[in-house]
Amino acid sequence: FPAMCRVELHALSQQFGQHRGGRHGKDTAERNAELPADIEKHDQPGDQQRQPRQVERLVRDQIDVPTWNPDFSRALFQLMVPHELKDTVRHFARLVLVVDACTANLPWELMLADDPARTGAPPRALSLQIPLVRQLTASDYRVHVRQSMGRTALVIGNPSLAGFLETFPGSPDAPNCMPFDLPGAAQEAETVARELREQGYAVTLLSDPPPQASAVLIALYQRPWRILHVCAHGEFALRSVEGVELTGVLMSDGQMLTAAEIRAMELVPELVFLNCCHLGQASVPAGQGQANLLAASMARELIAVGVRCVVVAGWAVSDAPAMCFGKTFYEKLLGPDGLPFGEAIFRAREATSE
């Protein structure tokens, strides 16, 4: 953005009761992005620390609901944004939220920043009013990053989940169920692959039949990829029979595609797009979804290994909006308009909302 406002939210980790180290690490996005012209900082936590995990509980109750709830979003804004910034945020034209490992878990994009003193205007989430993106602070990151500059893309949709229950059975008191097939994820992958080919990219598509884990891993290292797009099941801190908690994209044979596999790439992708939030198809009961934690964790790990831009769904998403978002995003980013990343995200949000 030519004139970008930036709000630093890492200090709010103390207010949310989960402060972790690495506050001033320099992240990959900051190394690659243009410096903003206007910087608005918030380096002091609120005067009062809120009740522990209050917002997290609100989010957990709403995360499986695909429709927008203005009242919930208004509560998010009032609870999460410091009082001295509330009115200021309403006047930003573009915004970058600088988050850390704690504040990245929260759904800032869903906030409704309407003015209580003004009535009559239709409610719209903040991310539909202005271009809004995140920037992650990190203390642990790859110093020397090599990225592919070729027009290449690997698109993976609905990978096979054969062998899931053998590796992730759950506990006797809370056994896991077999994740459902995701035909919508395969359709999204095909739509995205078609759009990328129209934009001049050499695309490898793995979706039909559902690819095995071995096929995905072989393709991942087959050549340098500039774009990696994945539509599939994802899980956060899922415990295996070995007692190891894994976070990533589910594949066959009890394997996952995690940030570790991306880290092993000599040339990492410039853009990774993960949609692991297909509506109603999770392997955990309703109300216990952790899509926001999965999104934040994967995004944090991918930025740390050198991926410049990460798009991750952190909420329940229906198939049609997911396809609309992906197609519009790539069309605006790579097409004749050639919009910057944040503007392309904003246009995709607008198109999906309509």
CSV table of C-alpha atoms in Angstrom, one decimal:
chain,number,residue,atom,x,y,z
A,1,PHE,CA,0.0,0.0,0.0
A,2,PRO,CA,1.3,3.5,-0.8
A,3,ALA,CA,0.0,4.9,2.5
A,4,MET,CA,-0.5,2.2,5.1
A,5,CYS,CA,-1.4,2.5,8.7
A,6,ARG,CA,0.0,-0.1,11.1
A,7,VAL,CA,-1.2,-1.1,14.5
A,8,GLU,CA,1.1,-3.2,16.6
A,9,LEU,CA,-0.8,-5.6,18.8
A,10,HIS,CA,2.0,-7.7,20.2
A,11,ALA,CA,2.0,-5.8,23.5
A,12,LEU,CA,-1.6,-6.9,24.0
A,13,SER,CA,-0.4,-10.4,24.7
A,14,GLN,CA,0.0,-9.4,28.3
A,15,GLN,CA,-3.6,-8.1,28.4
A,16,PHE,CA,-4.7,-11.4,27.0
A,17,GLY,CA,-2.8,-13.2,29.7
A,18,GLN,CA,-0.6,-15.2,27.2
A,19,HIS,CA,2.5,-13.2,26.7
A,20,ARG,CA,5.3,-15.0,25.0
A,21,GLY,CA,8.8,-14.0,24.0
A,22,GLY,CA,10.1,-12.8,20.7
A,23,ARG,CA,8.3,-9.5,20.7
A,24,HIS,CA,10.6,-7.6,18.4
A,25,GLY,CA,11.8,-10.2,16.0
A,26,LYS,CA,12.0,-9.1,12.4
A,27,ASP,CA,9.6,-11.2,10.3
A,28,THR,CA,9.8,-12.2,6.7
A,29,ALA,CA,6.8,-10.1,5.7
A,30,GLU,CA,8.4,-7.0,7.1
A,31,ARG,CA,11.7,-7.7,5.2
A,32,ASN,CA,9.9,-8.0,1.9
A,33,ALA,CA,7.0,-5.4,2.2
A,34,GLU,CA,7.2,-1.7,1.5
A,35,LEU,CA,7.6,0.3,4.7
A,36,PRO,CA,4.3,2.0,5.6
A,37,ALA,CA,4.1,5.8,5.3
A,38,ASP,CA,2.1,6.2,8.5
A,39,ILE,CA,2.6,4.1,11.6
A,40,GLU,CA,0.2,4.0,14.5
A,41,LYS,CA,1.7,2.0,17.4
A,42,HIS,CA,0.1,0.6,20.6
A,43,ASP,CA,2.8,-0.5,22.9
A,44,GLN,CA,1.0,-0.3,26.2
A,45,PRO,CA,-1.5,-2.9,27.4
A,46,GLY,CA,-4.9,-1.8,28.7
A,47,ASP,CA,-5.3,-0.5,32.2
A,48,GLN,CA,-7.2,-3.6,33.3
A,49,GLN,CA,-6.4,-7.1,32.3
A,50,ARG,CA,-9.5,-8.9,31.0
A,51,GLN,CA,-10.7,-12.3,32.3
A,52,PRO,CA,-8.5,-15.1,31.1
A,53,ARG,CA,-9.5,-16.6,27.7
A,54,GLN,CA,-12.8,-14.7,27.6
A,55,VAL,CA,-12.5,-13.9,23.9
A,56,GLU,CA,-11.2,-17.3,23.1
A,57,ARG,CA,-14.3,-18.9,24.6
A,58,LEU,CA,-16.5,-16.6,22.5
A,59,VAL,CA,-14.6,-17.6,19.4
A,60,ARG,CA,-14.8,-21.3,20.2
A,61,ASP,CA,-18.6,-21.0,20.4
A,62,GLN,CA,-18.9,-19.3,17.0
A,63,ILE,CA,-16.1,-20.8,14.9
A,64,ASP,CA,-18.2,-23.5,13.3
A,65,VAL,CA,-20.9,-21.0,12.2
A,66,PRO,CA,-20.4,-20.0,8.5
A,67,THR,CA,-22.7,-17.0,8.7
A,68,TRP,CA,-21.6,-13.6,10.0
A,69,ASN,CA,-23.0,-12.5,13.3
A,70,PRO,CA,-22.8,-8.7,13.7
A,71,ASP,CA,-23.5,-8.8,17.5
A,72,PHE,CA,-20.6,-11.3,18.0
A,73,SER,CA,-18.3,-9.1,15.8
A,74,ARG,CA,-19.2,-6.0,17.7
A,75,ALA,CA,-18.4,-7.7,21.0
A,76,LEU,CA,-15.0,-8.7,19.5
A,77,PHE,CA,-14.2,-5.1,18.6
A,78,GLN,CA,-15.2,-3.8,22.0
A,79,LEU,CA,-13.3,-6.5,23.9
A,80,MET,CA,-10.1,-6.7,21.8
A,81,VAL,CA,-9.4,-3.1,20.8
A,82,PRO,CA,-8.0,-0.7,23.5
A,83,HIS,CA,-10.4,2.2,24.2
A,84,GLU,CA,-7.9,4.8,23.0
A,85,LEU,CA,-7.7,3.2,19.5
A,86,LYS,CA,-11.4,2.4,18.9
A,87,ASP,CA,-12.4,5.6,17.2
A,88,THR,CA,-9.0,5.9,15.4
A,89,VAL,CA,-9.4,2.5,13.8
A,90,ARG,CA,-12.7,3.6,12.2
A,91,HIS,CA,-10.9,6.3,10.2
A,92,PHE,CA,-8.2,4.1,8.7
A,93,ALA,CA,-8.2,3.7,4.9
A,94,ARG,CA,-5.9,0.7,5.0
A,95,LEU,CA,-4.6,-1.3,7.9
A,96,VAL,CA,-1.8,-3.7,8.8
A,97,LEU,CA,-2.2,-5.6,12.1
A,98,VAL,CA,1.1,-6.6,13.6
A,99,VAL,CA,0.5,-9.7,15.6
A,100,ASP,CA,2.6,-12.2,17.6
A,101,ALA,CA,2.1,-15.8,18.5
A,102,CYS,CA,-0.7,-15.0,21.0
A,103,THR,CA,-2.7,-12.2,19.2
A,104,ALA,CA,-2.5,-14.1,15.9
A,105,ASN,CA,-5.0,-16.6,17.3
A,106,LEU,CA,-7.8,-14.0,17.4
A,107,PRO,CA,-10.2,-13.2,14.5
A,108,TRP,CA,-9.4,-9.5,14.1
A,109,GLU,CA,-10.8,-9.5,10.5
A,110,LEU,CA,-14.3,-10.2,11.8
A,111,MET,CA,-14.5,-7.2,14.1
A,112,LEU,CA,-17.4,-4.8,13.6
A,113,ALA,CA,-16.1,-1.3,14.2
A,114,ASP,CA,-19.4,0.6,14.0
A,115,ASP,CA,-19.9,3.8,16.0
A,116,PRO,CA,-22.5,3.3,18.8
A,117,ALA,CA,-23.4,7.0,18.4
A,118,ARG,CA,-24.3,6.5,14.7
A,119,THR,CA,-27.2,4.4,13.6
A,120,GLY,CA,-28.7,3.5,10.2
A,121,ALA,CA,-25.6,2.3,8.3
A,122,PRO,CA,-25.7,-1.4,7.4
A,123,PRO,CA,-23.1,-3.3,9.5
A,124,ARG,CA,-20.0,-4.6,7.8
A,125,ALA,CA,-17.0,-6.3,9.2
A,126,LEU,CA,-13.8,-4.2,9.3
A,127,SER,CA,-12.1,-6.4,6.7
A,128,LEU,CA,-15.0,-5.6,4.3
A,129,GLN,CA,-14.7,-1.9,4.9
A,130,ILE,CA,-10.9,-1.4,4.3
A,131,PRO,CA,-8.0,-3.5,3.0
A,132,LEU,CA,-6.7,-5.3,6.1
A,133,VAL,CA,-3.8,-7.7,6.4
A,134,ARG,CA,-1.7,-9.1,9.1
A,135,GLN,CA,2.1,-8.9,9.7
A,136,LEU,CA,3.7,-11.4,12.1
A,137,THR,CA,6.5,-10.6,14.4
A,138,ALA,CA,8.8,-13.6,15.1
A,139,SER,CA,12.2,-14.1,16.7
A,140,ASP,CA,12.9,-17.4,15.0
A,141,TYR,CA,13.1,-17.3,11.2
A,142,ARG,CA,15.2,-18.4,8.3
A,143,VAL,CA,17.9,-15.8,7.7
A,144,HIS,CA,18.8,-16.7,4.1
A,145,VAL,CA,15.7,-17.3,2.1
A,146,ARG,CA,15.6,-18.5,-1.5
A,147,GLN,CA,12.3,-18.4,-3.4
A,148,SER,CA,11.3,-19.5,-6.8
A,149,MET,CA,10.7,-16.8,-9.3
A,150,GLY,CA,9.2,-19.0,-12.0
A,151,ARG,CA,5.5,-19.0,-12.8
A,152,THR,CA,4.8,-22.4,-11.2
A,153,ALA,CA,2.1,-23.6,-8.9
A,154,LEU,CA,1.2,-26.8,-7.1
A,155,VAL,CA,-2.5,-27.2,-6.3
A,156,ILE,CA,-3.6,-30.0,-4.0
A,157,GLY,CA,-7.3,-30.8,-3.3
A,158,ASN,CA,-9.0,-33.4,-1.1
A,159,PRO,CA,-6.0,-35.7,-0.5
A,160,SER,CA,-6.7,-39.3,0.5
A,161,LEU,CA,-7.2,-39.9,4.3
A,162,ALA,CA,-6.8,-43.7,4.2
A,163,GLY,CA,-5.2,-44.9,7.4
A,164,PHE,CA,-6.3,-41.9,9.5
A,165,LEU,CA,-7.9,-43.8,12.4
A,166,GLU,CA,-4.9,-46.1,12.7
A,167,THR,CA,-2.6,-43.2,13.5
A,168,PHE,CA,-5.1,-40.8,15.1
A,169,PRO,CA,-7.7,-43.0,17.0
A,170,GLY,CA,-8.3,-40.5,19.8
A,171,SER,CA,-8.8,-41.7,23.3
A,172,PRO,CA,-11.1,-44.3,24.7
A,173,ASP,CA,-13.3,-41.6,26.2
A,174,ALA,CA,-13.2,-39.4,23.1
A,175,PRO,CA,-12.5,-41.5,20.0
A,176,ASN,CA,-11.9,-39.6,16.7
A,177,CYS,CA,-14.2,-40.2,13.8
A,178,MET,CA,-13.2,-40.7,10.2
A,179,PRO,CA,-13.1,-37.3,8.4
A,180,PHE,CA,-15.6,-37.0,5.5
A,181,ASP,CA,-14.7,-36.8,1.9
A,182,LEU,CA,-14.4,-33.3,0.6
A,183,PRO,CA,-15.6,-33.1,-3.0
A,184,GLY,CA,-15.9,-29.3,-2.6
A,185,ALA,CA,-12.2,-29.1,-1.9
A,186,ALA,CA,-11.5,-31.0,-5.1
A,187,GLN,CA,-13.7,-28.6,-7.0
A,188,GLU,CA,-12.0,-25.6,-5.5
A,189,ALA,CA,-8.6,-27.0,-6.5
A,190,GLU,CA,-9.8,-27.5,-10.0
A,191,THR,CA,-11.2,-23.9,-10.1
A,192,VAL,CA,-7.9,-22.5,-8.8
A,193,ALA,CA,-5.8,-24.5,-11.1
A,194,ARG,CA,-7.8,-23.3,-14.1
A,195,GLU,CA,-7.5,-19.7,-13.0
A,196,LEU,CA,-3.8,-20.0,-12.5
A,197,ARG,CA,-3.3,-21.5,-15.9
A,198,GLU,CA,-5.3,-18.6,-17.4
A,199,GLN,CA,-2.8,-16.3,-15.7
A,200,GLY,CA,0.1,-18.0,-17.4
A,201,TYR,CA,1.2,-20.4,-14.6
A,202,ALA,CA,2.5,-23.9,-15.2
A,203,VAL,CA,0.2,-25.8,-12.8
A,204,THR,CA,0.5,-29.3,-11.3
A,205,LEU,CA,-3.0,-30.4,-10.0
A,206,LEU,CA,-3.4,-33.3,-7.6
A,207,SER,CA,-7.1,-33.8,-6.8
A,208,ASP,CA,-8.7,-36.6,-8.8
A,209,PRO,CA,-8.3,-39.3,-7.7
A,210,PRO,CA,-7.5,-38.1,-4.1
A,211,PRO,CA,-3.7,-38.1,-4.0
A,212,GLN,CA,-1.8,-40.3,-1.6
A,213,ALA,CA,0.7,-38.8,0.8
A,214,SER,CA,3.6,-40.2,-1.2
A,215,ALA,CA,2.3,-38.4,-4.4
A,216,VAL,CA,1.9,-35.1,-2.5
A,217,LEU,CA,5.5,-35.3,-1.0
A,218,ILE,CA,7.1,-36.3,-4.4
A,219,ALA,CA,5.3,-33.4,-6.1
A,220,LEU,CA,6.3,-31.0,-3.4
A,221,TYR,CA,10.0,-31.5,-4.1
A,222,GLN,CA,9.6,-32.2,-7.8
A,223,ARG,CA,10.5,-28.6,-8.8
A,224,PRO,CA,10.6,-25.1,-7.2
A,225,TRP,CA,7.0,-23.8,-6.7
A,226,ARG,CA,6.2,-20.1,-6.5
A,227,ILE,CA,2.6,-20.8,-5.3
A,228,LEU,CA,1.3,-23.7,-3.2
A,229,HIS,CA,-2.5,-24.0,-2.8
A,230,VAL,CA,-4.0,-26.7,-0.6
A,231,CYS,CA,-7.7,-27.4,0.0
A,232,ALA,CA,-8.1,-30.2,2.5
A,233,HIS,CA,-8.8,-31.2,6.1
A,234,GLY,CA,-6.5,-29.6,8.7
A,235,GLU,CA,-6.0,-30.4,12.4
A,236,PHE,CA,-4.3,-28.5,15.2
A,237,ALA,CA,-2.3,-30.4,17.8
A,238,LEU,CA,-3.8,-33.8,16.9
A,239,ARG,CA,-2.4,-36.6,19.0
A,240,SER,CA,-1.1,-39.7,17.3
A,241,VAL,CA,-0.8,-43.2,18.6
A,242,GLU,CA,2.9,-42.4,19.4
A,243,GLY,CA,1.8,-39.6,21.7
A,244,VAL,CA,3.0,-36.8,19.3
A,245,GLU,CA,0.8,-33.8,18.7
A,246,LEU,CA,0.9,-32.7,15.0
A,247,THR,CA,-0.5,-29.7,13.3
A,248,GLY,CA,-1.1,-29.5,9.5
A,249,VAL,CA,-3.0,-30.9,6.5
A,250,LEU,CA,-4.2,-34.4,6.8
A,251,MET,CA,-3.0,-37.0,4.2
A,252,SER,CA,-3.1,-40.7,3.8
A,253,ASP,CA,-1.2,-43.3,5.9
A,254,GLY,CA,-1.5,-41.2,9.0
A,255,GLN,CA,0.7,-38.5,7.6
A,256,MET,CA,0.4,-34.7,7.6
A,257,LEU,CA,1.7,-31.9,5.4
A,258,THR,CA,3.2,-29.6,8.0
A,259,ALA,CA,5.5,-26.6,8.0
A,260,ALA,CA,8.4,-29.0,8.5
A,261,GLU,CA,7.9,-30.3,4.9
A,262,ILE,CA,7.9,-26.7,3.6
A,263,ARG,CA,11.0,-26.0,5.7
A,264,ALA,CA,12.8,-28.9,3.9
A,265,MET,CA,12.4,-27.2,0.5
A,266,GLU,CA,15.5,-25.5,-0.7
A,267,LEU,CA,13.5,-22.9,-2.5
A,268,VAL,CA,10.3,-22.1,-0.6
A,269,PRO,CA,7.1,-20.8,-2.2
A,270,GLU,CA,6.5,-17.1,-2.3
A,271,LEU,CA,2.8,-17.6,-1.6
A,272,VAL,CA,1.0,-20.4,0.4
A,273,PHE,CA,-2.8,-20.6,0.4
A,274,LEU,CA,-4.4,-23.1,2.8
A,275,ASN,CA,-8.1,-23.7,3.0
A,276,CYS,CA,-8.6,-26.3,5.8
A,277,CYS,CA,-12.0,-25.1,7.0
A,278,HIS,CA,-14.6,-26.7,4.8
A,279,LEU,CA,-17.9,-26.4,6.5
A,280,GLY,CA,-19.2,-29.3,8.6
A,281,GLN,CA,-16.5,-31.7,7.6
A,282,ALA,CA,-14.2,-31.7,10.6
A,283,SER,CA,-13.2,-34.7,12.5
A,284,VAL,CA,-14.0,-33.1,15.8
A,285,PRO,CA,-17.5,-32.4,17.3
A,286,ALA,CA,-19.2,-29.1,16.6
A,287,GLY,CA,-18.2,-26.4,19.0
A,288,GLN,CA,-14.8,-27.8,19.5
A,289,GLY,CA,-13.2,-26.6,16.3
A,290,GLN,CA,-9.8,-25.0,16.5
A,291,ALA,CA,-9.6,-23.6,12.9
A,292,ASN,CA,-8.3,-20.3,14.2
A,293,LEU,CA,-5.5,-22.0,16.1
A,294,LEU,CA,-4.6,-24.1,13.1
A,295,ALA,CA,-4.6,-21.0,10.9
A,296,ALA,CA,-2.4,-19.0,13.2
A,297,SER,CA,0.0,-21.9,13.9
A,298,MET,CA,0.5,-22.8,10.2
A,299,ALA,CA,0.8,-19.1,9.2
A,300,ARG,CA,3.4,-18.5,11.9
A,301,GLU,CA,5.5,-21.5,10.9
A,302,LEU,CA,5.3,-20.8,7.2
A,303,ILE,CA,6.4,-17.2,7.7
A,304,ALA,CA,9.3,-18.4,9.8
A,305,VAL,CA,10.6,-20.7,7.1
A,306,GLY,CA,10.6,-17.9,4.6
A,307,VAL,CA,7.2,-17.9,2.9
A,308,ARG,CA,6.5,-14.3,2.0
A,309,CYS,CA,2.6,-14.3,1.9
A,310,VAL,CA,0.3,-16.8,3.6
A,311,VAL,CA,-3.5,-17.0,3.1
A,312,VAL,CA,-5.2,-19.3,5.7
A,313,ALA,CA,-8.9,-19.8,6.4
A,314,GLY,CA,-9.5,-19.6,10.1
A,315,TRP,CA,-13.3,-20.0,10.1
A,316,ALA,CA,-16.0,-22.4,8.8
A,317,VAL,CA,-16.2,-21.9,5.0
A,318,SER,CA,-18.9,-23.2,2.6
A,319,ASP,CA,-17.7,-24.6,-0.7
A,320,ALA,CA,-19.1,-22.0,-3.0
A,321,PRO,CA,-17.6,-19.0,-1.1
A,322,ALA,CA,-14.3,-20.7,-0.8
A,323,MET,CA,-14.1,-21.2,-4.6
A,324,CYS,CA,-15.2,-17.6,-5.2
A,325,PHE,CA,-12.5,-16.3,-2.8
A,326,GLY,CA,-9.7,-18.3,-4.3
A,327,LYS,CA,-10.6,-17.5,-7.9
A,328,THR,CA,-11.1,-13.8,-7.3
A,329,PHE,CA,-7.9,-13.5,-5.3
A,330,TYR,CA,-5.7,-15.0,-8.0
A,331,GLU,CA,-7.5,-13.0,-10.7
A,332,LYS,CA,-6.8,-9.7,-9.0
A,333,LEU,CA,-3.3,-10.6,-7.9
A,334,LEU,CA,-2.0,-12.1,-11.1
A,335,GLY,CA,-4.3,-10.7,-13.8
A,336,PRO,CA,-4.2,-7.5,-15.7
A,337,ASP,CA,-5.0,-5.4,-12.6
A,338,GLY,CA,-1.9,-6.7,-10.9
A,339,LEU,CA,-3.1,-5.5,-7.5
A,340,PRO,CA,-0.9,-5.7,-4.4
A,341,PHE,CA,-1.4,-8.6,-2.1
A,342,GLY,CA,-3.6,-6.7,0.5
A,343,GLU,CA,-5.8,-5.2,-2.2
A,344,ALA,CA,-6.3,-8.5,-3.9
A,345,ILE,CA,-7.4,-10.1,-0.6
A,346,PHE,CA,-9.8,-7.2,0.0
A,347,ARG,CA,-11.4,-7.6,-3.5
A,348,ALA,CA,-11.7,-11.4,-2.9
A,349,ARG,CA,-13.4,-10.7,0.4
A,350,GLU,CA,-15.8,-8.2,-1.2
A,351,ALA,CA,-16.7,-10.7,-4.0
A,352,THR,CA,-17.2,-13.5,-1.6
A,353,SER,CA,-19.4,-11.4,0.7
A,354,GLU,CA,-21.6,-10.4,-2.3
